[in-house]
Tab-separated table of C-alpha atoms and ligand atoms in Angstrom:
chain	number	residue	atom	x	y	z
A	955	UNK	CA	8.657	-21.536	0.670
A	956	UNK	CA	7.782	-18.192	2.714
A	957	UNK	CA	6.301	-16.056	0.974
A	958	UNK	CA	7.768	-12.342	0.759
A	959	UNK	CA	4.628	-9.836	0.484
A	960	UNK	CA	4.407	-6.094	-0.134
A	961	UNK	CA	0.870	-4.377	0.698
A	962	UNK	CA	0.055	-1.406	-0.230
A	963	UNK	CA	-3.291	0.135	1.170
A	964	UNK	CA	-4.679	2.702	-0.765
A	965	UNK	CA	-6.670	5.834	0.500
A	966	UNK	CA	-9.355	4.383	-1.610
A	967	UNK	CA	-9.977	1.320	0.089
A	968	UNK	CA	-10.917	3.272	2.956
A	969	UNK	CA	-14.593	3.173	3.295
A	970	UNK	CA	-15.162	5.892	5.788
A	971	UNK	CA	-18.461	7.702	6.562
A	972	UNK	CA	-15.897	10.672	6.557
A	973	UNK	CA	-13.200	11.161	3.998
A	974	UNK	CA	-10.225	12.375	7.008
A	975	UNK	CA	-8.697	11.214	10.093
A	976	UNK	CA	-8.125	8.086	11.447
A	977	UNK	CA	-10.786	5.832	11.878
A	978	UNK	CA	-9.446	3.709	15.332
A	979	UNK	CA	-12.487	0.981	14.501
A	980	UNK	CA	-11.084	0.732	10.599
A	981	UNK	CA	-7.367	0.315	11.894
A	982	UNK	CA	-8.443	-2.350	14.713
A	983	UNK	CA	-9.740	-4.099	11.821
A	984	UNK	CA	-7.128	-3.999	9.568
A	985	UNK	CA	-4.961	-4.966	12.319
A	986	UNK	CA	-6.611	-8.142	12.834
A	987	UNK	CA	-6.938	-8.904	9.371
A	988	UNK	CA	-3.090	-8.595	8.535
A	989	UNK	CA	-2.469	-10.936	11.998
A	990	UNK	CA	-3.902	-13.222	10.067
A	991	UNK	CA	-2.391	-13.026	7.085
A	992	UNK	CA	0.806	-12.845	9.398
A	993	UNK	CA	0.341	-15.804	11.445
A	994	UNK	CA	0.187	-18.203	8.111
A	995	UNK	CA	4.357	-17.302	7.856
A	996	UNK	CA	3.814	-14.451	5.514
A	997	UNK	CA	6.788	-12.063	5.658
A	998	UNK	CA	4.914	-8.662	5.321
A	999	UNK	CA	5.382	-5.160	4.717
A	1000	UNK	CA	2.887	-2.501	4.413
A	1001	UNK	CA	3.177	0.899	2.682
A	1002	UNK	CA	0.377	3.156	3.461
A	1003	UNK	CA	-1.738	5.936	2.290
A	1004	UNK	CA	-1.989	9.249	3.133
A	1005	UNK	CA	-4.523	10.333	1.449
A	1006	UNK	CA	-7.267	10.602	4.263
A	1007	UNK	CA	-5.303	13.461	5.697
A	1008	UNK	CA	-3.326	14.927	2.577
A	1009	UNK	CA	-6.940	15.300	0.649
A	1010	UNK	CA	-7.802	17.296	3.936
A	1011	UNK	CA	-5.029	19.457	3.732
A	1012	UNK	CA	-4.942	20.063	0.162
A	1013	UNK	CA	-6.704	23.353	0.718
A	1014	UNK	CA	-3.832	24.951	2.640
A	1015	UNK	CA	-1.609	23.375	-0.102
A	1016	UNK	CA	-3.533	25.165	-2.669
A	1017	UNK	CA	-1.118	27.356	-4.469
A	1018	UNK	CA	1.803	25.716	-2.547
A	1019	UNK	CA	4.812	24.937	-4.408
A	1020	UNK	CA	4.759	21.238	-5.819
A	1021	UNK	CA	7.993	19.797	-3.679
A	1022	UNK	CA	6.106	21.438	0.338
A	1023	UNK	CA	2.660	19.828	-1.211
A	1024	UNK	CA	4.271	16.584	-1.309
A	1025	UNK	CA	6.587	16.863	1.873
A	1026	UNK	CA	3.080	17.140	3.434
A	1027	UNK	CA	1.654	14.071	1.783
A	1028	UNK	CA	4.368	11.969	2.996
A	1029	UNK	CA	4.238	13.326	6.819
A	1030	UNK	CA	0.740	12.572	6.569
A	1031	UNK	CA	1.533	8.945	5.848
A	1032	UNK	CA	3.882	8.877	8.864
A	1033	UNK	CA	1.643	10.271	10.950
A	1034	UNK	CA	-1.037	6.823	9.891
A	1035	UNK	CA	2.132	4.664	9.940
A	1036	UNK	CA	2.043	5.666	13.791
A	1037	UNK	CA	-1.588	5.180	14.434
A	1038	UNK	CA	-1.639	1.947	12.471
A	1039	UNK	CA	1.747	0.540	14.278
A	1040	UNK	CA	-0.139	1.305	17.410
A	1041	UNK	CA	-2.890	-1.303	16.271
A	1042	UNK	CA	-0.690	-3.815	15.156
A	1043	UNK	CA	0.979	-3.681	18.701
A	1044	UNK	CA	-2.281	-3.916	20.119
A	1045	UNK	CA	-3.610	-6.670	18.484
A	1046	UNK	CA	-0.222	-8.750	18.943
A	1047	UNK	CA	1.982	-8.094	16.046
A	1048	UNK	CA	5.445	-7.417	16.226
A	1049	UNK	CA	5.907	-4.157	13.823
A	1050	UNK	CA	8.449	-2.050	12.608
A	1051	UNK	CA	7.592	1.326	11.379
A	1052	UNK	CA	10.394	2.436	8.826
A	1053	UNK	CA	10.095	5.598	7.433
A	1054	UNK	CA	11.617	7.055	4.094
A	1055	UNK	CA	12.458	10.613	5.995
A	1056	UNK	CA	14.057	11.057	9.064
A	1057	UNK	CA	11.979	11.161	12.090
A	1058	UNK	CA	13.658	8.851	14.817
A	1059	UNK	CA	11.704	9.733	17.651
A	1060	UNK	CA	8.916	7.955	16.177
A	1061	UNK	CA	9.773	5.427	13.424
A	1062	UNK	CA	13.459	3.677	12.292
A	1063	UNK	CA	14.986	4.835	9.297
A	1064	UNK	CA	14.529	3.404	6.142
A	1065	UNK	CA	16.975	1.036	5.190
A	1066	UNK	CA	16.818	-2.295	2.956
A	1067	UNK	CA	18.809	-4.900	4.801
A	1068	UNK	CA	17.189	-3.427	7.934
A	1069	UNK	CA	13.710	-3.924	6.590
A	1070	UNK	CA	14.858	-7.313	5.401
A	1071	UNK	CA	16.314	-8.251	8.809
A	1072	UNK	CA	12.890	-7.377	10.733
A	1073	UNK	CA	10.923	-9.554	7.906
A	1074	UNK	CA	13.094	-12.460	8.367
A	1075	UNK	CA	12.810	-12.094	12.492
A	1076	UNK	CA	8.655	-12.444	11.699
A	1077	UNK	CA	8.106	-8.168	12.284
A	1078	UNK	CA	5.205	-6.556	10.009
A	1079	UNK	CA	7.493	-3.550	8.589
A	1080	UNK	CA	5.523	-0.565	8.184
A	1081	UNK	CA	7.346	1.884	5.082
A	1082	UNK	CA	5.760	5.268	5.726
A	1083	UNK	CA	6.905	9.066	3.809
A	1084	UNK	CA	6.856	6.777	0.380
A	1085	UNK	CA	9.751	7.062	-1.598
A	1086	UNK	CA	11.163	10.162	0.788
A	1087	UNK	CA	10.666	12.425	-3.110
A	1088	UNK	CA	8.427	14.146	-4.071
A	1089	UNK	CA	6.643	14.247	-7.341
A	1090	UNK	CA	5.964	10.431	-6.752
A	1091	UNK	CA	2.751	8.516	-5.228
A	1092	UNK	CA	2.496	5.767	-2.421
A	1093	UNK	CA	1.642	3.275	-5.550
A	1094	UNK	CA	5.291	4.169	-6.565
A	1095	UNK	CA	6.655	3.611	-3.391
A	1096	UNK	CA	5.401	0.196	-2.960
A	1097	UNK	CA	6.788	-0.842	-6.282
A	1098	UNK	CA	10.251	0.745	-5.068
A	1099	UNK	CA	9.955	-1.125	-1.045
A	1100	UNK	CA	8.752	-4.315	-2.822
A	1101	UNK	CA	11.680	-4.431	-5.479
A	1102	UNK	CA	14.230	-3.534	-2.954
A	1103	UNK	CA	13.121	-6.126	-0.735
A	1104	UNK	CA	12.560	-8.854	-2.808
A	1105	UNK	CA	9.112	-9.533	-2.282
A	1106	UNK	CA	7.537	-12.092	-4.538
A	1107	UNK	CA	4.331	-9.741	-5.536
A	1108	UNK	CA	2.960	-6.453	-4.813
A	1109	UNK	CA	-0.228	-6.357	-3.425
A	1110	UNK	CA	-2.561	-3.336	-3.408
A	1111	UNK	CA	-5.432	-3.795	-1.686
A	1112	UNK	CA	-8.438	-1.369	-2.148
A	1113	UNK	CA	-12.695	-1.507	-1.846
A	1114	UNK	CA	-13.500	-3.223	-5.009
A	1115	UNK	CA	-12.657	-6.866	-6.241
A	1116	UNK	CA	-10.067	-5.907	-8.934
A	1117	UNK	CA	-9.621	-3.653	-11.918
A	1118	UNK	CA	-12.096	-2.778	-14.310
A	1119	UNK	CA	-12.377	-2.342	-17.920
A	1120	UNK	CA	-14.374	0.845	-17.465
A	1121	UNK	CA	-15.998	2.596	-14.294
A	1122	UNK	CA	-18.108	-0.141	-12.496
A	1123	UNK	CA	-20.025	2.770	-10.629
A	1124	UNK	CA	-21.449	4.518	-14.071
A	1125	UNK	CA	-21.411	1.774	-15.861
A	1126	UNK	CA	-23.343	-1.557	-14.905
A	1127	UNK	CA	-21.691	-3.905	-17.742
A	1128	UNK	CA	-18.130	-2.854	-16.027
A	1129	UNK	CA	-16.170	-6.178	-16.425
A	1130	UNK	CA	-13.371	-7.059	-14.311
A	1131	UNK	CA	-10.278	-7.747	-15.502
A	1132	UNK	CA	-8.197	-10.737	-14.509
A	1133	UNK	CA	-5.297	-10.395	-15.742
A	1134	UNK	CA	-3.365	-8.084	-17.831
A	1135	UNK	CA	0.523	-7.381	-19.157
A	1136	UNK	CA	2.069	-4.628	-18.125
A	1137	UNK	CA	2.204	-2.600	-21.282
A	1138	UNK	CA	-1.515	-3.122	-21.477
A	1139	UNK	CA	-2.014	-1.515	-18.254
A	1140	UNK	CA	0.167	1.599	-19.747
A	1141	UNK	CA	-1.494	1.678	-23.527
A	1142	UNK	CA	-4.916	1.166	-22.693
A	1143	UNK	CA	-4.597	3.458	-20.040
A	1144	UNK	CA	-5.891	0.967	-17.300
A	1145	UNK	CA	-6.836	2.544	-13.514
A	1146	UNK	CA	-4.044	0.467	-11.472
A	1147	UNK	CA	-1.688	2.650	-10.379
A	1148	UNK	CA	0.106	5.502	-12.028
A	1149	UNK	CA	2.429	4.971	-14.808
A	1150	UNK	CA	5.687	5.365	-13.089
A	1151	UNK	CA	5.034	2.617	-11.012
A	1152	UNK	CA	3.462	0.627	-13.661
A	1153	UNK	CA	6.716	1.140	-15.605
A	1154	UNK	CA	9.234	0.250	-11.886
A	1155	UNK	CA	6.905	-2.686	-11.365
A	1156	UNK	CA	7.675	-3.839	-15.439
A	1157	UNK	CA	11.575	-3.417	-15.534
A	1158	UNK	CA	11.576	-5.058	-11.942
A	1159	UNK	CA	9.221	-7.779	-13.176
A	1160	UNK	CA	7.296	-7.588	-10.238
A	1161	UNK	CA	3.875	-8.927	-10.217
A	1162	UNK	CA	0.990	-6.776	-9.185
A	1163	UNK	CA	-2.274	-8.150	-7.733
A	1164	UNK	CA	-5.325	-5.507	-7.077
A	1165	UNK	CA	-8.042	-7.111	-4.467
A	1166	UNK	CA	-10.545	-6.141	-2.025
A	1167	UNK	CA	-9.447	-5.720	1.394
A	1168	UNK	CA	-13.200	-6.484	2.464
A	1169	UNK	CA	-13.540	-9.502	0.929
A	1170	UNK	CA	-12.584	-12.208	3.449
A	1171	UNK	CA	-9.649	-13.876	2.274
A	1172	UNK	CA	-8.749	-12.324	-0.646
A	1173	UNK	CA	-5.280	-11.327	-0.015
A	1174	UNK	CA	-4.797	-14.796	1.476
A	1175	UNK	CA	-5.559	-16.037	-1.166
A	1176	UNK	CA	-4.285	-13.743	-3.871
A	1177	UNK	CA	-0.673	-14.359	-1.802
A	1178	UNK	CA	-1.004	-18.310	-2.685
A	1179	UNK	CA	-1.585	-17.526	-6.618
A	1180	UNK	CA	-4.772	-18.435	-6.405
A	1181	UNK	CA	-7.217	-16.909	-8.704
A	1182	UNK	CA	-8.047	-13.703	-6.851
A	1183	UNK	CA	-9.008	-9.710	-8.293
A	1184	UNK	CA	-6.731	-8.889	-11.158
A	1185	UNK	CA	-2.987	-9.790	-11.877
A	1186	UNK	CA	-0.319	-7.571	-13.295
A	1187	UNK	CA	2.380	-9.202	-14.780
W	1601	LIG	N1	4.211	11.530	-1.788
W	1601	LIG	C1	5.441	11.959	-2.297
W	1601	LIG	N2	6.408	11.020	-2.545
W	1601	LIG	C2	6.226	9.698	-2.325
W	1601	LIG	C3	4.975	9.267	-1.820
W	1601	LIG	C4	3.998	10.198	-1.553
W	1601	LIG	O1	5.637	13.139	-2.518
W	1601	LIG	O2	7.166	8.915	-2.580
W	1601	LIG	C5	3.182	12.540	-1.459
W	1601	LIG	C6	2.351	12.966	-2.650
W	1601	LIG	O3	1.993	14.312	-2.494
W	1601	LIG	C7	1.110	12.083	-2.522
W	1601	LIG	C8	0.931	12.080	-1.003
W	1601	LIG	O4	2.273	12.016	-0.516
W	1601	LIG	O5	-0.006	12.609	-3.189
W	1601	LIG	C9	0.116	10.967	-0.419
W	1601	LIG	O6	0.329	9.813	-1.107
W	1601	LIG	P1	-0.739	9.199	-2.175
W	1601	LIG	O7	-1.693	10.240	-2.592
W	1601	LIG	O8	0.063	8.525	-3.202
W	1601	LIG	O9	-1.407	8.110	-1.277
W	1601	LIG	P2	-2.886	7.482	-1.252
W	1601	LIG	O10	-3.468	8.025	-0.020
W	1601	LIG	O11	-3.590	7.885	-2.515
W	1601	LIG	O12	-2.705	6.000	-1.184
């Protein structure tokens, strides 16, 4: 049966020698990587970070009121949405960049049956401006895009091979955890994502899955249930 896939990129799997921008090498890359994934009859959508250029505007934000912060943070994820569409297109892959706020010069409107349509016709949808809110994340977003479109899991891919139990980078016995319940992830207090989309992803029943975009074919293989990073469920 095809498999119906929501990835979500985080800021922190980017491993860039500088911490803003957009790294044309990193999104050739990715772009290749997610043909890949595409041309084994995934049906795939991607929400994306903006972290790389909110972080670098969160000095001019400083002192901003909460709701312009945030209208930021999701413009900067539209304006990656159109850098990474551009790679997509370049390496092949029919895309669709859908975007929670209205911009329709440069990316469709959001809309579920829409989004559904382009998955079904074999198009990579890109959902960029997150939820089109404020005072939620890109990890929230995802959970929303994936629950509205039915996917079977929600994948967030970022630069180490799952969650851990405690920092892996202060502490050496770190242990990573394979699986956990949702309600673990919210009492122990567990680094997935923040709680409101722990808590969407729980009443949705959707299934979370953390892996490492670098390691090759992780998200291949956490998409065929095989034992990959760390389930959510
Ligand atoms: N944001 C928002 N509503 C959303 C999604 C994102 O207001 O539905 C804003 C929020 O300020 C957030 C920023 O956009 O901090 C960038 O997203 P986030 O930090 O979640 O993305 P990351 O780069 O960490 O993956």
């Amino acid at each position: 049966m095809t498999k119906r896939v929501l990835l979500k990129i985080s800021w922190e799997a980017l491993q860039w020698e500088r911490d803003n921008g957009i790294d044309p090498q990193f999104l050739r890359d990715l772009a290749a990587s997610i043909k890949e994934i595409q041309d084994q009859g995934v049906e795939l959508a991607i929400v994306l970070w903006g972290g790389n250029i909110f972080r670098w505007l969160a000095a001019s934000a400083n002192g901003m009121d909460r709701t312009a912060a945030d209208y930021m943070g999701m413009i900067a994820t539209i304006m990656n949405g159109v850098a990474f569409k551009d790679a997509l297109s370049v390496a092949g892959v029919d895309t669709r960049l859908m975007s929670a706020l209205h911009l329709p010069e440069v990316a469709e409107y959001y809309v579920t049956p829409k989004a559904v349509h382009h998955l079904k016709q074999k198009r990579v949808v890109i959902c960029v401006a997150g939820s089109g809110s404020p005072f939620f994340t890109t990890d929230s977003a995802a959970v929303l895009r994936a629950l509205e479109m039915q996917c079977d899991m929600c994948i967030k891919a970022t630069k180490v091979d799952g969650v851990y139990d405690s920092d892996p980078k202060t502490n050496p016995g770190a242990q990573m955890i394979q699986s956990a319940n949702y309600d673990e992830v919210l009492t122990k207090n567990i680094r997935v994502m923040d709680h409101t989309a722990i808590t969407l992803a729980k009443e949705g029943n959707m299934p979370l899955k953390v892996v490492n975009l670098y390691k090759k074919g992780a998200m291949m293989r956490a998409i065929n249930g095989e034992r990959e990073g760390t389930v959510i469920s």
